[in-house]
Coordinates of C-alpha atoms and ligand atoms in Angstrom, one line a residue:
X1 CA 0.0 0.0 0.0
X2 CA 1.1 3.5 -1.1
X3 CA 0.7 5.4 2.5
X4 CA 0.6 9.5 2.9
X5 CA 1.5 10.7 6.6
X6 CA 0.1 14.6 6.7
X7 CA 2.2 16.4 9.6
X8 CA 5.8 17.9 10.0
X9 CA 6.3 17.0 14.0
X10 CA 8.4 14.7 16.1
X11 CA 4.6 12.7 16.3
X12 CA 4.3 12.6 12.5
X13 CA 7.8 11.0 12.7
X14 CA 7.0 8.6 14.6
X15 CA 3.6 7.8 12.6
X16 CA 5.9 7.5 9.7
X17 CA 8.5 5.4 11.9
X18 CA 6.0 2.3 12.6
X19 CA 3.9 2.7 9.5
X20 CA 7.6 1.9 7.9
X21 CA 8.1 -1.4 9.6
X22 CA 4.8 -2.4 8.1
X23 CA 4.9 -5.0 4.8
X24 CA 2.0 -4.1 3.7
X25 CA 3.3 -0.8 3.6
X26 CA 5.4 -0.1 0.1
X27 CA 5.6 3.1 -0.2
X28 CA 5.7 6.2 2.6
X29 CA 5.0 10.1 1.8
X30 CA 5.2 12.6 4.5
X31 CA 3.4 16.1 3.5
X32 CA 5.3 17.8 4.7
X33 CA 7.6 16.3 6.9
X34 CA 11.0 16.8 8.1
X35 CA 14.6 15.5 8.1
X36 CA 13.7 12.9 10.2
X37 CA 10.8 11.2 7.9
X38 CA 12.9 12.4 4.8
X39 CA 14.9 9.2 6.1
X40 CA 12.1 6.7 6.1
X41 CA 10.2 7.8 3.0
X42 CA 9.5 10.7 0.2
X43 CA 8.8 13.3 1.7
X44 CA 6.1 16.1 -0.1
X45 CA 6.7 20.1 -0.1
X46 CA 2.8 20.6 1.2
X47 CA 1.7 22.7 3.8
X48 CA -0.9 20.6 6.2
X49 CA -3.5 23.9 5.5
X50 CA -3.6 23.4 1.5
X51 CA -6.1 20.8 1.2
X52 CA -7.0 21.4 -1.9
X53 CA -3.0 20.6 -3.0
X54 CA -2.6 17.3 -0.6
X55 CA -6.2 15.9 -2.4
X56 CA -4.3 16.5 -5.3
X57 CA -1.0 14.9 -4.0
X58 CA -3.1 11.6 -2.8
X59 CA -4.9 11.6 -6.2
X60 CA -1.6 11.7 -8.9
X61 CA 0.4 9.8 -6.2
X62 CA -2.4 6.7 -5.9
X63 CA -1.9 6.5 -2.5
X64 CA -4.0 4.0 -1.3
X65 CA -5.0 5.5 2.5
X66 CA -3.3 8.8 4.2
X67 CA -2.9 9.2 8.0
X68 CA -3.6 12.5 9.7
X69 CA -1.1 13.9 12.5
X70 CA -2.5 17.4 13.8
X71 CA -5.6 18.8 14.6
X72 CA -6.1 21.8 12.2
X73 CA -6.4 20.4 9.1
X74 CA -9.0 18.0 10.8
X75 CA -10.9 20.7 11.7
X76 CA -10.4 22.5 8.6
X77 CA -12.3 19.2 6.8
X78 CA -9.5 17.3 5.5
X79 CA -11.4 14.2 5.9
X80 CA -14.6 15.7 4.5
X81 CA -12.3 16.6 1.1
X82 CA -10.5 13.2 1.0
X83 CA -14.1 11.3 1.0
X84 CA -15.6 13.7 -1.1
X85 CA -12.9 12.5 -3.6
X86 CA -13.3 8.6 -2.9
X87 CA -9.8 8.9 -1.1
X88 CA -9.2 6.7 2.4
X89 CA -8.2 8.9 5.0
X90 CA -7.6 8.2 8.8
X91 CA -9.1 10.8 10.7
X92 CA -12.4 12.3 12.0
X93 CA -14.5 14.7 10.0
X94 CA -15.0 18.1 10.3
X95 CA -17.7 17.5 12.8
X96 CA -16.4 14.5 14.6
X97 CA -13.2 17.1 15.3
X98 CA -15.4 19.3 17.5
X99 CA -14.4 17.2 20.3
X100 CA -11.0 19.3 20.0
X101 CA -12.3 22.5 18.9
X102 CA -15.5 23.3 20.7
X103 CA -15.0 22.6 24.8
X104 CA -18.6 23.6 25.2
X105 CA -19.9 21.3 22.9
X106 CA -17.3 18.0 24.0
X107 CA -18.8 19.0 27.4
X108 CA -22.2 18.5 25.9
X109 CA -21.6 15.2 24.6
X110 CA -19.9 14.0 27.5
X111 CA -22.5 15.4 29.8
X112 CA -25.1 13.5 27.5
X113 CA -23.2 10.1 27.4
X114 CA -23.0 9.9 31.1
X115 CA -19.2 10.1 30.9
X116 CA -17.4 11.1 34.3
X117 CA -15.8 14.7 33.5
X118 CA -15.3 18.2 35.8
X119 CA -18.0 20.0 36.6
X120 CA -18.2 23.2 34.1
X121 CA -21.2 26.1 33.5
X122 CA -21.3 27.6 30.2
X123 CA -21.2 31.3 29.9
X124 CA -21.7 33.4 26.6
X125 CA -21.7 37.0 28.4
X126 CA -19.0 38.4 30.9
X127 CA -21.3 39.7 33.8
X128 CA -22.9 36.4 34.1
X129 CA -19.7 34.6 34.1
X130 CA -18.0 36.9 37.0
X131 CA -21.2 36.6 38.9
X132 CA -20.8 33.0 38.7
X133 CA -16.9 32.9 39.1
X134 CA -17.4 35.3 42.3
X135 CA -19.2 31.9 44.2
X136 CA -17.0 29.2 43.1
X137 CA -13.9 27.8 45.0
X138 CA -10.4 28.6 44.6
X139 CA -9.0 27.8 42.1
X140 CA -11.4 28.3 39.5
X141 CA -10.7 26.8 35.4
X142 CA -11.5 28.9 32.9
X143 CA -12.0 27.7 29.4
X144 CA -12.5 29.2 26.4
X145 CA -14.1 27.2 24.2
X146 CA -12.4 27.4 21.1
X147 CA -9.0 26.5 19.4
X148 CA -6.5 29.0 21.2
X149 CA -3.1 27.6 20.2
X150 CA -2.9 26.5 24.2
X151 CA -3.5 30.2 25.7
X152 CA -7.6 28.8 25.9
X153 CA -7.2 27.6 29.5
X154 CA -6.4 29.9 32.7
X155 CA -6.5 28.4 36.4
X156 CA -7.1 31.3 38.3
X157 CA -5.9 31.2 42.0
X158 CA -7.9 34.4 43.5
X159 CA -10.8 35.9 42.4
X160 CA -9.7 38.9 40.9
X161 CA -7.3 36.6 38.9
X162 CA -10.8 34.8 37.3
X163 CA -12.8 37.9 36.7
X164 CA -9.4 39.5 35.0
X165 CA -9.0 37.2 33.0
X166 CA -12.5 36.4 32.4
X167 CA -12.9 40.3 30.8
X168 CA -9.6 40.0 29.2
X169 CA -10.8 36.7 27.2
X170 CA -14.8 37.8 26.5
X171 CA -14.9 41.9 26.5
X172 CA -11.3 42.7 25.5
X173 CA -11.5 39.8 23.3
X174 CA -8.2 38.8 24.1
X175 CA -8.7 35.4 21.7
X176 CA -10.7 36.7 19.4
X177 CA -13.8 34.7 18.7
X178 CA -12.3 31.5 20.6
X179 CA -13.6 33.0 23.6
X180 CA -17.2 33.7 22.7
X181 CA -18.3 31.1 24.9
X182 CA -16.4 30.2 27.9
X183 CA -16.8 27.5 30.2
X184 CA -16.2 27.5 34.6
X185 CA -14.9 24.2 35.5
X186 CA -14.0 23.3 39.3
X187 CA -10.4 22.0 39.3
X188 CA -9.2 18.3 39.9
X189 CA -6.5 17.2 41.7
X190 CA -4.6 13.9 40.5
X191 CA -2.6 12.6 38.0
X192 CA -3.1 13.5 34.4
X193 CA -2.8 10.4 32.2
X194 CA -3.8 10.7 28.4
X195 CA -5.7 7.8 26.8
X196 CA -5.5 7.0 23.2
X197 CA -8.0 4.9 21.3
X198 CA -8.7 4.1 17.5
X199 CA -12.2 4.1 16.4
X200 CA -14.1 2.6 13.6
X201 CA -17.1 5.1 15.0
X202 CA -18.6 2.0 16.4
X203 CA -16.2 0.2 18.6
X204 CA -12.8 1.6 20.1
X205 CA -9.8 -0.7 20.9
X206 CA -7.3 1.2 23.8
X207 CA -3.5 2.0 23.5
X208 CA -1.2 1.8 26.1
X209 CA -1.7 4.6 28.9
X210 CA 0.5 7.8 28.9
X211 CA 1.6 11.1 30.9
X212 CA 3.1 14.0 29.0
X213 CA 4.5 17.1 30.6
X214 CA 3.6 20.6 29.9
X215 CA 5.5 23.0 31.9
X216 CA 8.7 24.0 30.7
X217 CA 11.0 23.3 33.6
X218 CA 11.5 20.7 35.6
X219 CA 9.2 20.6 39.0
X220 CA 6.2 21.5 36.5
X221 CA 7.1 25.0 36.5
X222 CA 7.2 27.7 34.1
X223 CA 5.0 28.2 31.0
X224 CA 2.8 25.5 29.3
X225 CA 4.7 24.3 26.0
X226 CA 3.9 21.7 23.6
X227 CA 5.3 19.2 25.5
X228 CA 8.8 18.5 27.0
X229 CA 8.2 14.5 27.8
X230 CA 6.0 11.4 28.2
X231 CA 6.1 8.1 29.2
X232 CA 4.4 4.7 28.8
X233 CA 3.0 2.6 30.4
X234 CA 1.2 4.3 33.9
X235 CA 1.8 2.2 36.1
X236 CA -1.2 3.4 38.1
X237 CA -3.5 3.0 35.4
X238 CA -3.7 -1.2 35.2
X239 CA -5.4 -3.4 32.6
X240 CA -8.1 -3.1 35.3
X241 CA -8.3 0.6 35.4
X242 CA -8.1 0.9 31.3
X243 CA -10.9 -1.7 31.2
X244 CA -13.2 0.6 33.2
X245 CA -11.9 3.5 31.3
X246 CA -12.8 2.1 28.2
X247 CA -15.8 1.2 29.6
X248 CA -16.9 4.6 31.0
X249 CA -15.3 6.9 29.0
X250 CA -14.0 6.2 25.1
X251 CA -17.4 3.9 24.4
X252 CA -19.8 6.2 25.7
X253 CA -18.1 9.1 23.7
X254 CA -17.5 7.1 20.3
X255 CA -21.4 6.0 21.0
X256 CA -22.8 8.8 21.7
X257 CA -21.7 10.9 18.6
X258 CA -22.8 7.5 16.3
X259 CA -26.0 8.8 18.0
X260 CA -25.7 11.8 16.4
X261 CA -25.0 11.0 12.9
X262 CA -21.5 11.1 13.8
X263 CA -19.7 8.5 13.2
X264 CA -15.9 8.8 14.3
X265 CA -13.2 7.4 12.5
X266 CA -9.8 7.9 13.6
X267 CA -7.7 8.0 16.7
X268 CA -9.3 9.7 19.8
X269 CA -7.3 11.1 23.1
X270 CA -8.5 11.4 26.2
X271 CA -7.1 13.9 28.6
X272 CA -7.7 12.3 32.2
X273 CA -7.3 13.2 35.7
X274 CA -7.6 10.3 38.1
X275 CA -9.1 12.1 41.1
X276 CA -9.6 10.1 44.5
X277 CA -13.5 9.6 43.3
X278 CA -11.9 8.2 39.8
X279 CA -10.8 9.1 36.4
X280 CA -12.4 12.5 34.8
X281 CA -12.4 13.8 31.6
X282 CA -10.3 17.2 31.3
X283 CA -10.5 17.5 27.4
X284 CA -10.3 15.5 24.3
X285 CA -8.7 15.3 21.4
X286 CA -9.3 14.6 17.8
X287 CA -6.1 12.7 17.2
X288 CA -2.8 11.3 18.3
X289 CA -0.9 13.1 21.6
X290 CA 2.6 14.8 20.9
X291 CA 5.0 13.4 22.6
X292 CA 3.1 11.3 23.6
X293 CA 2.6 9.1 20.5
X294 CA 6.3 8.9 20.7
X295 CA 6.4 6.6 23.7
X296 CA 3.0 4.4 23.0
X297 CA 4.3 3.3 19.2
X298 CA 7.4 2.3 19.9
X299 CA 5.9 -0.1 22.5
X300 CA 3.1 -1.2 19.9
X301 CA 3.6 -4.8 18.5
X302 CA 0.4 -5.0 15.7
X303 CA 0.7 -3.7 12.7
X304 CA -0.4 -0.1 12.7
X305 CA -1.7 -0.1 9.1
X306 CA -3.8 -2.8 9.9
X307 CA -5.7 -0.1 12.4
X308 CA -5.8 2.7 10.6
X309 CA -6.6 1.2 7.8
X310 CA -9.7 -0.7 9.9
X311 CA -10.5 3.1 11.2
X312 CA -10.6 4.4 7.8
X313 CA -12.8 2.1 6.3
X314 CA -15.3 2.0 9.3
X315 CA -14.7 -1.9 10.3
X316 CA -12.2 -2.6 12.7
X317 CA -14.4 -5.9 13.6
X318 CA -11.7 -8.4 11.9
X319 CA -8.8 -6.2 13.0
X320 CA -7.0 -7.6 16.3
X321 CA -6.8 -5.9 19.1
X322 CA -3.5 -4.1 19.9
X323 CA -0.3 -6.0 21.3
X324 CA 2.3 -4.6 23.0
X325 CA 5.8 -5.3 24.2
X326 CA 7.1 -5.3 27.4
X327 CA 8.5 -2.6 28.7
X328 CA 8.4 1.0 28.8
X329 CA 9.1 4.0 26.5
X330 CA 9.8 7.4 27.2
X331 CA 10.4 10.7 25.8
X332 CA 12.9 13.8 26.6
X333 CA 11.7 16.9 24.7
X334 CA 15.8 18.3 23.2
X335 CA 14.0 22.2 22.9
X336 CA 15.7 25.6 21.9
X337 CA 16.9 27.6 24.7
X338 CA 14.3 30.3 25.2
X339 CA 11.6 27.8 24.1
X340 CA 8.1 28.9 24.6
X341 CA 9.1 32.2 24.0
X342 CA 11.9 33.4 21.5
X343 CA 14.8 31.0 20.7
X344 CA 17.6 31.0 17.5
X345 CA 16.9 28.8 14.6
X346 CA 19.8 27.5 12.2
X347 CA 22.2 25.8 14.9
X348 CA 24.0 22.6 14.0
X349 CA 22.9 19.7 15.6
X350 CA 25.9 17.2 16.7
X351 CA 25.8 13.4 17.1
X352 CA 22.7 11.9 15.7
X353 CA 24.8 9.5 13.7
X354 CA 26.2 8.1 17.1
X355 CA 22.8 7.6 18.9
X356 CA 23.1 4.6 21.2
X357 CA 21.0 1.2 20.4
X358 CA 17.5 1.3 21.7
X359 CA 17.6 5.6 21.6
X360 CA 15.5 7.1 18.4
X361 CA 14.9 10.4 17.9
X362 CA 12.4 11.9 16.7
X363 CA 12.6 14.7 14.8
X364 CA 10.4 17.9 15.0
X365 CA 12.0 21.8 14.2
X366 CA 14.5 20.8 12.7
X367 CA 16.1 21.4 9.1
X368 CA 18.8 21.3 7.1
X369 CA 20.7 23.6 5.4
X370 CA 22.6 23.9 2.2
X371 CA 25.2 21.3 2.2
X372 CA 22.8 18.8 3.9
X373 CA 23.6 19.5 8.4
X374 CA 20.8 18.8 10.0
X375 CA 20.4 22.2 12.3
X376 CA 17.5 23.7 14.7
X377 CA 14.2 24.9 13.0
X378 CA 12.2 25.1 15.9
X379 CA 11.4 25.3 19.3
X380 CA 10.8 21.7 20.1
X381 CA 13.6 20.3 18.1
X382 CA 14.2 16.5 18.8
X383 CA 12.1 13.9 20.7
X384 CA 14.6 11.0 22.3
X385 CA 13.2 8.5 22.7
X386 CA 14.2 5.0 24.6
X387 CA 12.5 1.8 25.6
X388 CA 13.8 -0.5 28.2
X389 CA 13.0 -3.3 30.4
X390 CA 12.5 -0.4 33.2
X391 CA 12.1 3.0 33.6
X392 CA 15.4 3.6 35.5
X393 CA 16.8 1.7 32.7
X394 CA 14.9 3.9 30.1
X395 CA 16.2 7.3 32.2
X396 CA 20.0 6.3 31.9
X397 CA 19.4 5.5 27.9
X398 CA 18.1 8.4 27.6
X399 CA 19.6 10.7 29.7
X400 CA 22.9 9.3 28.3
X401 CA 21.8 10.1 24.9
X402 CA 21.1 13.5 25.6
X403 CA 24.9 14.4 26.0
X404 CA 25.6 12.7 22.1
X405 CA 23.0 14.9 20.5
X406 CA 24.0 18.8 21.1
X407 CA 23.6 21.9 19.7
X408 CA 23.6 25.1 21.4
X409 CA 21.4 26.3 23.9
X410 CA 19.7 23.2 23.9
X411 CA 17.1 23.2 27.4
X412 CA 15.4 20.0 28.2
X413 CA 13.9 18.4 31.4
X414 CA 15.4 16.1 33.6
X415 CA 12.7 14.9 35.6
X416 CA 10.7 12.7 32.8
X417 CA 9.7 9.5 34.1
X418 CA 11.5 10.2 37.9
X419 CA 8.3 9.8 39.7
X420 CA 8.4 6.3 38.5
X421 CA 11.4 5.5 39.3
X422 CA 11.4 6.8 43.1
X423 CA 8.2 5.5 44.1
Ligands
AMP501 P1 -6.5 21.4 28.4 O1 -6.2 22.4 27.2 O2 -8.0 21.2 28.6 O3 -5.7 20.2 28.3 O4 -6.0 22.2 29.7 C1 -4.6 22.5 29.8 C2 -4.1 22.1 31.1 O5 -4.8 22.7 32.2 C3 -4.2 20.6 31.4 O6 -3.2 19.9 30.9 C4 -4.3 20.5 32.9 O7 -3.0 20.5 33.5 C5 -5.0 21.8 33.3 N1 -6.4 21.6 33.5 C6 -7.4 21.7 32.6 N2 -8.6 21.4 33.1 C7 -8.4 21.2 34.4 C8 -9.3 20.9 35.5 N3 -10.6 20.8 35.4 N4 -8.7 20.7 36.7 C9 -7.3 20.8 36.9 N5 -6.5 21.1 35.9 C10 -7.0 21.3 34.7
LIG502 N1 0.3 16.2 24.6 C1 -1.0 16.9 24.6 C2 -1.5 17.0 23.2 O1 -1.1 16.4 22.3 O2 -2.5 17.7 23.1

């Protein structure tokens, strides 16, 4: 099969990196990909927002199903265009992606399928909102309920803090339309895992559990990024725990939108707290985690065409569910110094011909320039990744690894994983 990865991030690597090891697979284009997937397949000078040009790429190119990395070309239809033109596509339409884009209306559906999530009020007009924000405890979650390229979500720690920020996001209209609607969520306290499923729209076979981290330094402080790590498996979350998550959370969802007229096809996340009282649902998301896909497909056994395939054609029934090695992956985030703010591009990156056995990385902003170096392009720049028997095994492969691949100002955490180690 002739197979077209649409993405440019360490996660669309490592899509391309086990869609690779497939036989079934012959042939591997990455629109638009990087260095990284350049090494694994052909990769195809198309941004993920021209549609119009990546139908046309699929069409002239025969490729027989194309895989979908981020969110906004999801939202922006992608799928809707593909099927439109006959074309297999894993990935949920343009309606299915509300999960991701609206927060309001995921709440709805969640709220109408039964499924445990926190607590929110909607709120379309700011005197309403600070009335209600004004009673709530401290600290108070504020959501707006659109796309917000990770600004959307504010926990405020004082009252004045919420109603601030509440007139910064709905009269000031600080995000633009994203905050028309906002929602008031209490806050949970407990660790945040992220679930991954693939859907056929009917039934939804589980991955592996997984924890990323957000915060820039180490300690979870400083700014929210992209992500700076994962890991995989949770050890807290066991087959027991994934069953009744399964059970209570991605079925409901995925069964609840076939209610609908919406039938979802693709790869759904999960953002979870698991509170004293049990899991709840902080958010979802219309596809694959970054970095966390990083650590679960590395750790996959099954074929992954064979499930996104089964997704895209709406039948996974004779499709296996997934196996898995033993072990454990995880992920150090190799980011430009000054990363989430400013950082310099163009830096020459050191070493990843010398990567020990068992270490991959995973490429993300990175480039090349004119006679061929691979150098720094962004502000997330490599994912290492290692799997081991154990996760203080995993930490000294990759922690290890991190001194062979340099460039300067490199920043990185050095606390991925530790919490499973020391306990
Ligand atoms: P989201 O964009 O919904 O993933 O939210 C961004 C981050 O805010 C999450 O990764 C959590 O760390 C935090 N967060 C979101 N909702 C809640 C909540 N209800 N309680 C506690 N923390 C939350
Ligand atoms: N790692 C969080 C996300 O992909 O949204």
């Amino acid at each position: 099969m002739r197979v077209l990865v649409i993405g440019s991030g360490a996660r669309e690597h490592a899509l391309a990196w086990k869609l690779a090891q497939s036989e079934q697979v012959t042939d591997l284009f990455i629109a638009p990909g990087n260095p990284g997937t350049a090494q694994l397949g052909t990769n195809v000078d198309v941004p993920v927002e021209d549609i119009g040009r990546l139908v046309h790429v699929a069409t002239t190119s025969q490729i027989d199903l194309t895989v979908v990395g981020p969110e906004a070309p999801l939202d922006a239809g992608i799928v809707d265009r593909f099927q439109e033109h006959g074309l297999a596509i894993a990935g949920p339409t343009a309606a299915a992606a509300r999960i991701e884009s609206s927060k309001t209306w995921a709440k709805e559906i969640m709220n109408a399928a039964g499924v445990p999530t926190a607590r929110a009020e909607r709120y379309s007009d700011f005197e309403s909102a600070a009335e209600a924000a004004l009673d709530m405890p401290l600290p108070i979650v504020i959501k707006a309920n659109g796309l917000a390229a990770g600004k959307g979500v504010v926990i405020a720690q004082t009252h004045q803090e919420a109603v601030d920020t509440l007139r910064a996001m709905m009269v000031e209209r600080s995000l633009g339309d994203a905050a028309d609607e906002v929602l008031l969520e209490e806050f949970l306290v407990g660790l945040e895992v992220s679930i991954i499923g693939i859907t056929d729209g009917k039934t939804i076979l589980p991955f592996l559990p997984s924890c990323d981290y957000k915060r820039v330094f180490d300690g979870d402080y400083g700014p929210n990024t992209g992500g700076m790590g994962s890991y995989c498996p949770v050890p807290s979350v066991d087959p027991e725990l994934m069953v009744e998550i399964t059970r209570t959370i991605l079925q409901p969802t995925v069964d609840e939108l076939r209610n609908r007229g919406i039938e979802y096809r693709g790869i759904l996340y999960a953002g979870l707290i698991l509170t004293p009282d049990g899991p709840r649902v902080m958010e979802f998301n219309c596809r694959s985690g970054d970095p966390e896909t990083q650590v679960i497909l590395p750790l996959l056994e099954s074929d992954l065409l064979e499930l996104l395939a089964g997704a895209a054609n709406g039948d996974l029934s004779s499709v296996d569910a997934p196996q898995w090695i033993d072990g454990v992956a995880m992920t150090v985030v190799l980011a430009s110094g000054g990363y989430p703010g400013s950082y310099r591009k163009g830096l020459t990156i050191h070493g990843l011909d010398e990567l020990p056995e068992g270490v991959i990385a995973f490429h993300a902003g990175t480039g090349q320039d004119s006679d061929g170096t691979v150098v720094t392009a962004g502000g997330r720049v490599l994912s290492l990744t290692a799997t081991a028997p154990s996760f203080e095994e995993a930490r000294q492969f990759v922690y290890d690894a991190v001194s062979t691949v340099q460039f300067a100002d490199v920043q990185y955490r050095t606390d991925i994983a530790a919490r499973e180690v020391m306990s």
